[in-house]
Coordinates of C-alpha atoms in Angstrom, one line a residue:
M1 CA -91.4 19.9 38.9
K2 CA -90.0 23.0 40.4
K3 CA -90.3 23.0 44.1
L4 CA -88.3 26.0 45.3
P5 CA -89.1 28.2 47.1
L6 CA -90.9 26.1 49.7
K7 CA -93.5 28.4 51.1
K8 CA -96.9 28.4 52.7
G9 CA -98.9 25.9 50.9
S10 CA -96.2 23.7 50.0
K11 CA -96.7 20.0 50.9
G12 CA -94.7 16.8 50.7
P13 CA -91.6 15.0 52.0
E14 CA -89.3 18.1 51.4
V15 CA -91.6 20.1 53.9
E16 CA -91.5 17.1 56.3
A17 CA -87.7 17.0 56.1
L18 CA -87.6 20.9 56.8
Q19 CA -89.9 20.6 59.8
K20 CA -87.6 18.0 61.2
L21 CA -84.5 20.1 60.6
L22 CA -86.2 23.2 62.2
N23 CA -87.1 21.3 65.2
S24 CA -83.6 19.8 65.7
A25 CA -81.5 22.7 64.6
F26 CA -83.4 25.7 65.7
A27 CA -85.3 24.3 68.8
E28 CA -88.8 24.5 67.2
S29 CA -91.7 22.2 68.1
L30 CA -93.4 21.9 64.8
K31 CA -95.9 19.2 64.0
V32 CA -93.9 17.0 61.2
D33 CA -97.0 16.7 58.9
G34 CA -95.3 17.8 55.6
D35 CA -97.7 20.8 55.5
F36 CA -96.0 24.3 55.2
G37 CA -98.5 26.3 57.3
R38 CA -98.4 29.3 59.3
K39 CA -96.2 27.9 62.1
T40 CA -93.6 26.5 59.6
A41 CA -93.4 29.8 57.9
T42 CA -92.9 31.6 61.1
A43 CA -90.1 29.2 62.0
V44 CA -88.3 29.6 58.7
D45 CA -88.5 33.5 59.1
K46 CA -86.9 33.0 62.6
A47 CA -84.2 30.7 61.1
W48 CA -83.4 33.5 58.3
L49 CA -82.9 35.9 61.2
Q50 CA -80.6 33.4 63.0
L51 CA -78.6 33.0 59.7
G52 CA -78.0 36.8 59.9
H53 CA -80.3 37.7 57.0
T54 CA -82.8 40.2 58.4
N55 CA -84.1 41.1 55.1
K56 CA -84.8 37.6 53.9
A57 CA -87.9 37.0 56.2
S58 CA -91.1 36.0 54.3
Q59 CA -89.1 34.6 51.3
G60 CA -89.7 31.0 52.4
V61 CA -87.0 28.3 51.8
T62 CA -85.0 29.4 48.7
R63 CA -81.8 28.1 47.2
E64 CA -79.9 30.5 49.2
F65 CA -81.4 29.4 52.4
L66 CA -80.4 25.8 51.7
L67 CA -77.0 26.8 50.8
L68 CA -76.4 28.7 54.0
L69 CA -77.7 25.9 56.3
P70 CA -74.8 23.3 56.1
A71 CA -72.1 25.9 57.1
A72 CA -74.3 27.3 59.8
L73 CA -75.4 23.9 61.3
G74 CA -72.3 22.0 60.7
Y75 CA -73.8 19.0 59.0
K76 CA -75.3 17.9 55.8
L77 CA -78.8 18.6 54.5
P78 CA -81.2 15.7 54.6
P79 CA -81.5 14.1 51.2
E80 CA -84.9 15.4 50.6
L81 CA -83.7 18.9 50.8
D82 CA -80.3 18.3 49.3
S83 CA -82.0 17.1 46.1
L84 CA -83.8 20.5 45.8
L85 CA -80.5 22.1 45.1
E86 CA -80.2 20.2 41.9
E87 CA -83.0 22.2 40.4
S88 CA -82.0 25.2 38.1
P89 CA -82.4 28.3 40.1
L90 CA -83.5 30.2 37.1
D91 CA -86.9 31.5 36.3
V92 CA -88.5 31.3 32.8
A93 CA -87.3 34.9 31.8
Q94 CA -83.8 34.1 32.8
L95 CA -83.8 30.8 30.9
A96 CA -85.0 32.8 27.9
L97 CA -82.1 35.2 28.3
W98 CA -79.7 32.3 28.4
E99 CA -81.0 30.8 25.1
V100 CA -80.5 34.2 23.3
Y101 CA -77.0 34.4 24.9
Q102 CA -76.0 31.2 23.4
T103 CA -77.2 32.1 20.0
A104 CA -76.8 35.9 19.5
K105 CA -73.6 36.9 17.7
V106 CA -71.8 40.2 17.4
K107 CA -72.3 42.0 14.2
P108 CA -68.9 42.4 12.4
E109 CA -69.2 46.3 12.4
W110 CA -69.6 46.1 16.3
K111 CA -66.7 44.1 17.1
K112 CA -64.2 46.8 17.5
R113 CA -66.6 48.8 19.8
V114 CA -67.1 45.7 22.1
D115 CA -63.4 45.0 22.2
A116 CA -62.8 48.7 23.1
E117 CA -65.4 48.8 25.9
R118 CA -64.1 45.4 27.4
D119 CA -60.4 46.9 27.3
E120 CA -61.6 50.0 29.0
I121 CA -63.3 47.9 31.8
L122 CA -60.3 45.8 32.3
T123 CA -58.0 48.9 32.6
F124 CA -60.2 50.1 35.6
R125 CA -61.0 46.6 37.0
E126 CA -59.6 47.3 40.4
R127 CA -61.9 50.3 40.8
Y128 CA -64.9 48.1 39.9
A129 CA -63.6 45.4 42.2
E130 CA -63.7 48.0 45.1
V131 CA -67.5 48.1 44.7
Q132 CA -67.6 44.3 44.5
R133 CA -65.7 44.0 47.7
A134 CA -68.2 46.5 49.3
T135 CA -71.3 45.0 48.0
G136 CA -70.8 41.6 46.5
V137 CA -71.8 42.8 42.9
P138 CA -69.4 41.3 40.3
W139 CA -66.9 43.8 39.0
Q140 CA -68.0 43.0 35.4
L141 CA -71.5 44.2 35.8
V142 CA -70.3 47.3 37.6
G143 CA -68.0 48.1 34.8
I144 CA -70.6 47.4 32.0
I145 CA -73.3 49.5 33.8
H146 CA -70.7 52.4 34.2
Q147 CA -70.2 52.3 30.4
L148 CA -73.9 52.1 29.6
E149 CA -75.1 54.7 32.1
A150 CA -72.2 57.1 32.2
D151 CA -70.2 56.4 29.1
G152 CA -67.3 55.5 31.5
W153 CA -67.1 59.0 33.1
W154 CA -65.9 59.1 36.5
S155 CA -67.7 62.4 37.2
K156 CA -71.0 60.8 36.7
H157 CA -73.6 58.9 38.8
L158 CA -73.7 55.1 38.1
H159 CA -77.5 55.4 38.5
N160 CA -78.2 57.3 35.3
G161 CA -75.1 59.3 34.2
D162 CA -76.2 62.6 36.0
P163 CA -73.2 64.7 37.4
L164 CA -71.8 63.9 40.8
S165 CA -72.0 67.5 41.9
S166 CA -75.5 66.8 43.3
R167 CA -78.1 64.1 43.7
T168 CA -79.5 62.7 40.7
K169 CA -82.2 64.6 38.8
Q170 CA -83.2 61.9 36.2
V171 CA -84.9 58.5 37.3
P172 CA -84.0 57.4 39.9
R173 CA -84.2 61.0 41.2
G174 CA -82.6 62.2 44.4
R175 CA -79.8 59.5 44.9
P176 CA -77.9 59.0 47.0
K177 CA -80.2 59.9 50.0
A178 CA -77.2 60.5 52.2
P179 CA -75.3 63.8 51.7
P180 CA -71.6 63.7 50.3
A181 CA -69.2 62.3 52.8
N182 CA -66.9 65.3 52.1
G183 CA -69.7 67.8 52.3
K184 CA -69.2 69.0 48.9
T185 CA -69.7 66.5 46.0
Y186 CA -70.3 62.8 45.8
T187 CA -67.4 60.5 44.8
W188 CA -67.8 57.9 42.1
M189 CA -67.5 55.3 44.7
E190 CA -70.2 56.5 47.0
S191 CA -72.6 56.8 44.0
A192 CA -71.6 53.4 42.7
I193 CA -72.3 51.7 46.0
D194 CA -75.6 53.4 46.4
A195 CA -76.7 52.7 42.9
V196 CA -76.2 48.9 43.0
R197 CA -77.9 48.8 46.4
Y198 CA -80.8 50.9 45.4
D199 CA -81.4 48.4 42.5
G200 CA -81.0 45.3 44.8
L201 CA -78.0 43.9 42.8
D202 CA -76.2 43.3 46.3
K203 CA -79.2 41.0 47.3
I204 CA -78.3 38.4 44.7
P205 CA -76.3 35.5 46.2
W206 CA -73.6 35.8 43.5
T207 CA -71.2 33.6 45.3
A208 CA -73.8 30.6 45.3
Y209 CA -73.1 30.4 41.6
K210 CA -69.7 29.7 39.7
E211 CA -68.6 32.8 37.7
G212 CA -69.3 32.3 34.1
S213 CA -71.8 29.3 34.5
E214 CA -75.1 29.2 32.8
E215 CA -76.9 30.2 36.2
W216 CA -74.4 33.2 36.9
I217 CA -74.6 34.5 33.4
S218 CA -78.4 34.2 33.2
I219 CA -78.9 35.9 36.5
A220 CA -76.4 38.7 35.5
L221 CA -78.4 39.4 32.3
D222 CA -81.5 39.5 34.1
A223 CA -80.0 41.8 36.7
M224 CA -78.7 44.3 34.2
E225 CA -82.0 44.3 32.3
R226 CA -83.8 45.0 35.4
Y227 CA -81.3 47.9 36.2
N228 CA -82.4 49.6 33.0
G229 CA -86.1 48.7 33.2
L230 CA -88.2 45.9 32.0
G231 CA -90.2 48.0 29.4
Y232 CA -88.8 45.9 26.5
R233 CA -89.6 42.7 28.2
S234 CA -93.2 43.7 28.8
K235 CA -93.6 44.4 25.0
G236 CA -91.9 41.2 24.2
K237 CA -88.9 42.9 22.5
P238 CA -85.1 42.1 23.0
S239 CA -83.7 44.8 25.1
P240 CA -80.9 46.9 23.4
Y241 CA -79.4 47.3 26.8
L242 CA -78.5 43.8 26.5
W243 CA -78.3 43.0 22.8
S244 CA -77.6 46.0 20.8
G245 CA -74.9 45.3 18.3
S246 CA -75.9 41.7 18.1
T247 CA -77.9 39.6 15.7
A248 CA -80.5 39.4 18.4
Y249 CA -81.5 43.0 18.0
V250 CA -82.6 45.0 15.0
K251 CA -84.5 48.1 16.2
G252 CA -86.9 49.5 18.8
K253 CA -85.8 51.8 21.6
Y254 CA -87.1 53.9 24.4
V255 CA -86.1 57.5 23.3
A256 CA -87.4 59.1 26.6
D257 CA -88.9 57.7 29.8
N258 CA -92.1 55.8 28.9
K259 CA -91.7 56.8 25.2
Y260 CA -91.0 53.7 22.9
S261 CA -90.1 54.2 19.2
P262 CA -90.3 51.1 17.2
S263 CA -88.2 52.6 14.5
A264 CA -85.3 54.0 16.8
V265 CA -82.0 52.1 16.8
S266 CA -79.8 51.9 19.9
Q267 CA -76.2 53.0 19.4
Q268 CA -75.0 51.6 22.7
T269 CA -73.1 48.5 23.0
G270 CA -75.3 45.7 24.5
A271 CA -74.3 44.4 28.0
A272 CA -74.4 40.9 26.9
L273 CA -71.9 41.3 24.3
V274 CA -69.4 43.1 26.6
L275 CA -70.0 40.5 29.3
R276 CA -69.2 37.5 27.0
S277 CA -66.0 39.4 26.0
L278 CA -64.9 39.9 29.5
L279 CA -65.7 36.3 30.4
S280 CA -63.6 35.1 27.4
I281 CA -60.4 36.6 28.8

């Protein structure tokens, strides 16, 4: 049974081991009773802060929390907590995306397009890597989103393809919030960093997963689908943002904000296809 995250209401030997650890490593004075209550939750929030993550409070004990502790504390996790890391970090939706990724094939007529987009992203890999160095978001995702949102144009916002000459007009409207650094027009880099941070892609602990692993790919697919929006998922339909050009997608597309056409067919190359091609290099 999945036990992460440990949070208010959790019970068992894992919580008891956590309470002992918080008492010894963070000078807490918790009752070691295996019951994750209010005081344990407060102690975990304080531990997140001491680990340097001010935005993680209230998440409870996640996989990332357990991965951070050994380096911060200088010793191994107790077995009860270490065993939790053997769990899959993926949720049901991410596992479903992995299943599709394994079985979906590129349609023959789309292969050249997939290869062309892969090659263009590789040509500008260093520019995308600059965004990764600033935010932690893998360069592959930055490049793929650049193709999907802006057709690879360097004069357009990564958020939605609006011109860099002003803040975005389409959803998300009014980004970036900060004025252009040069006082005139936004640079592509300013926009790209704002875009991935606005969507929370920088909050994902990418370095906790091996690049190209089941976990990394599943989380990457989920992140890119969320970047575009979960309208297709809510309808139980495959998102063309991920699967267009593959055997997993036939038709159905949002032709405008909140306007879904069951007969429209996407002409964009799905993110999953380009990601697989990039990872095969």
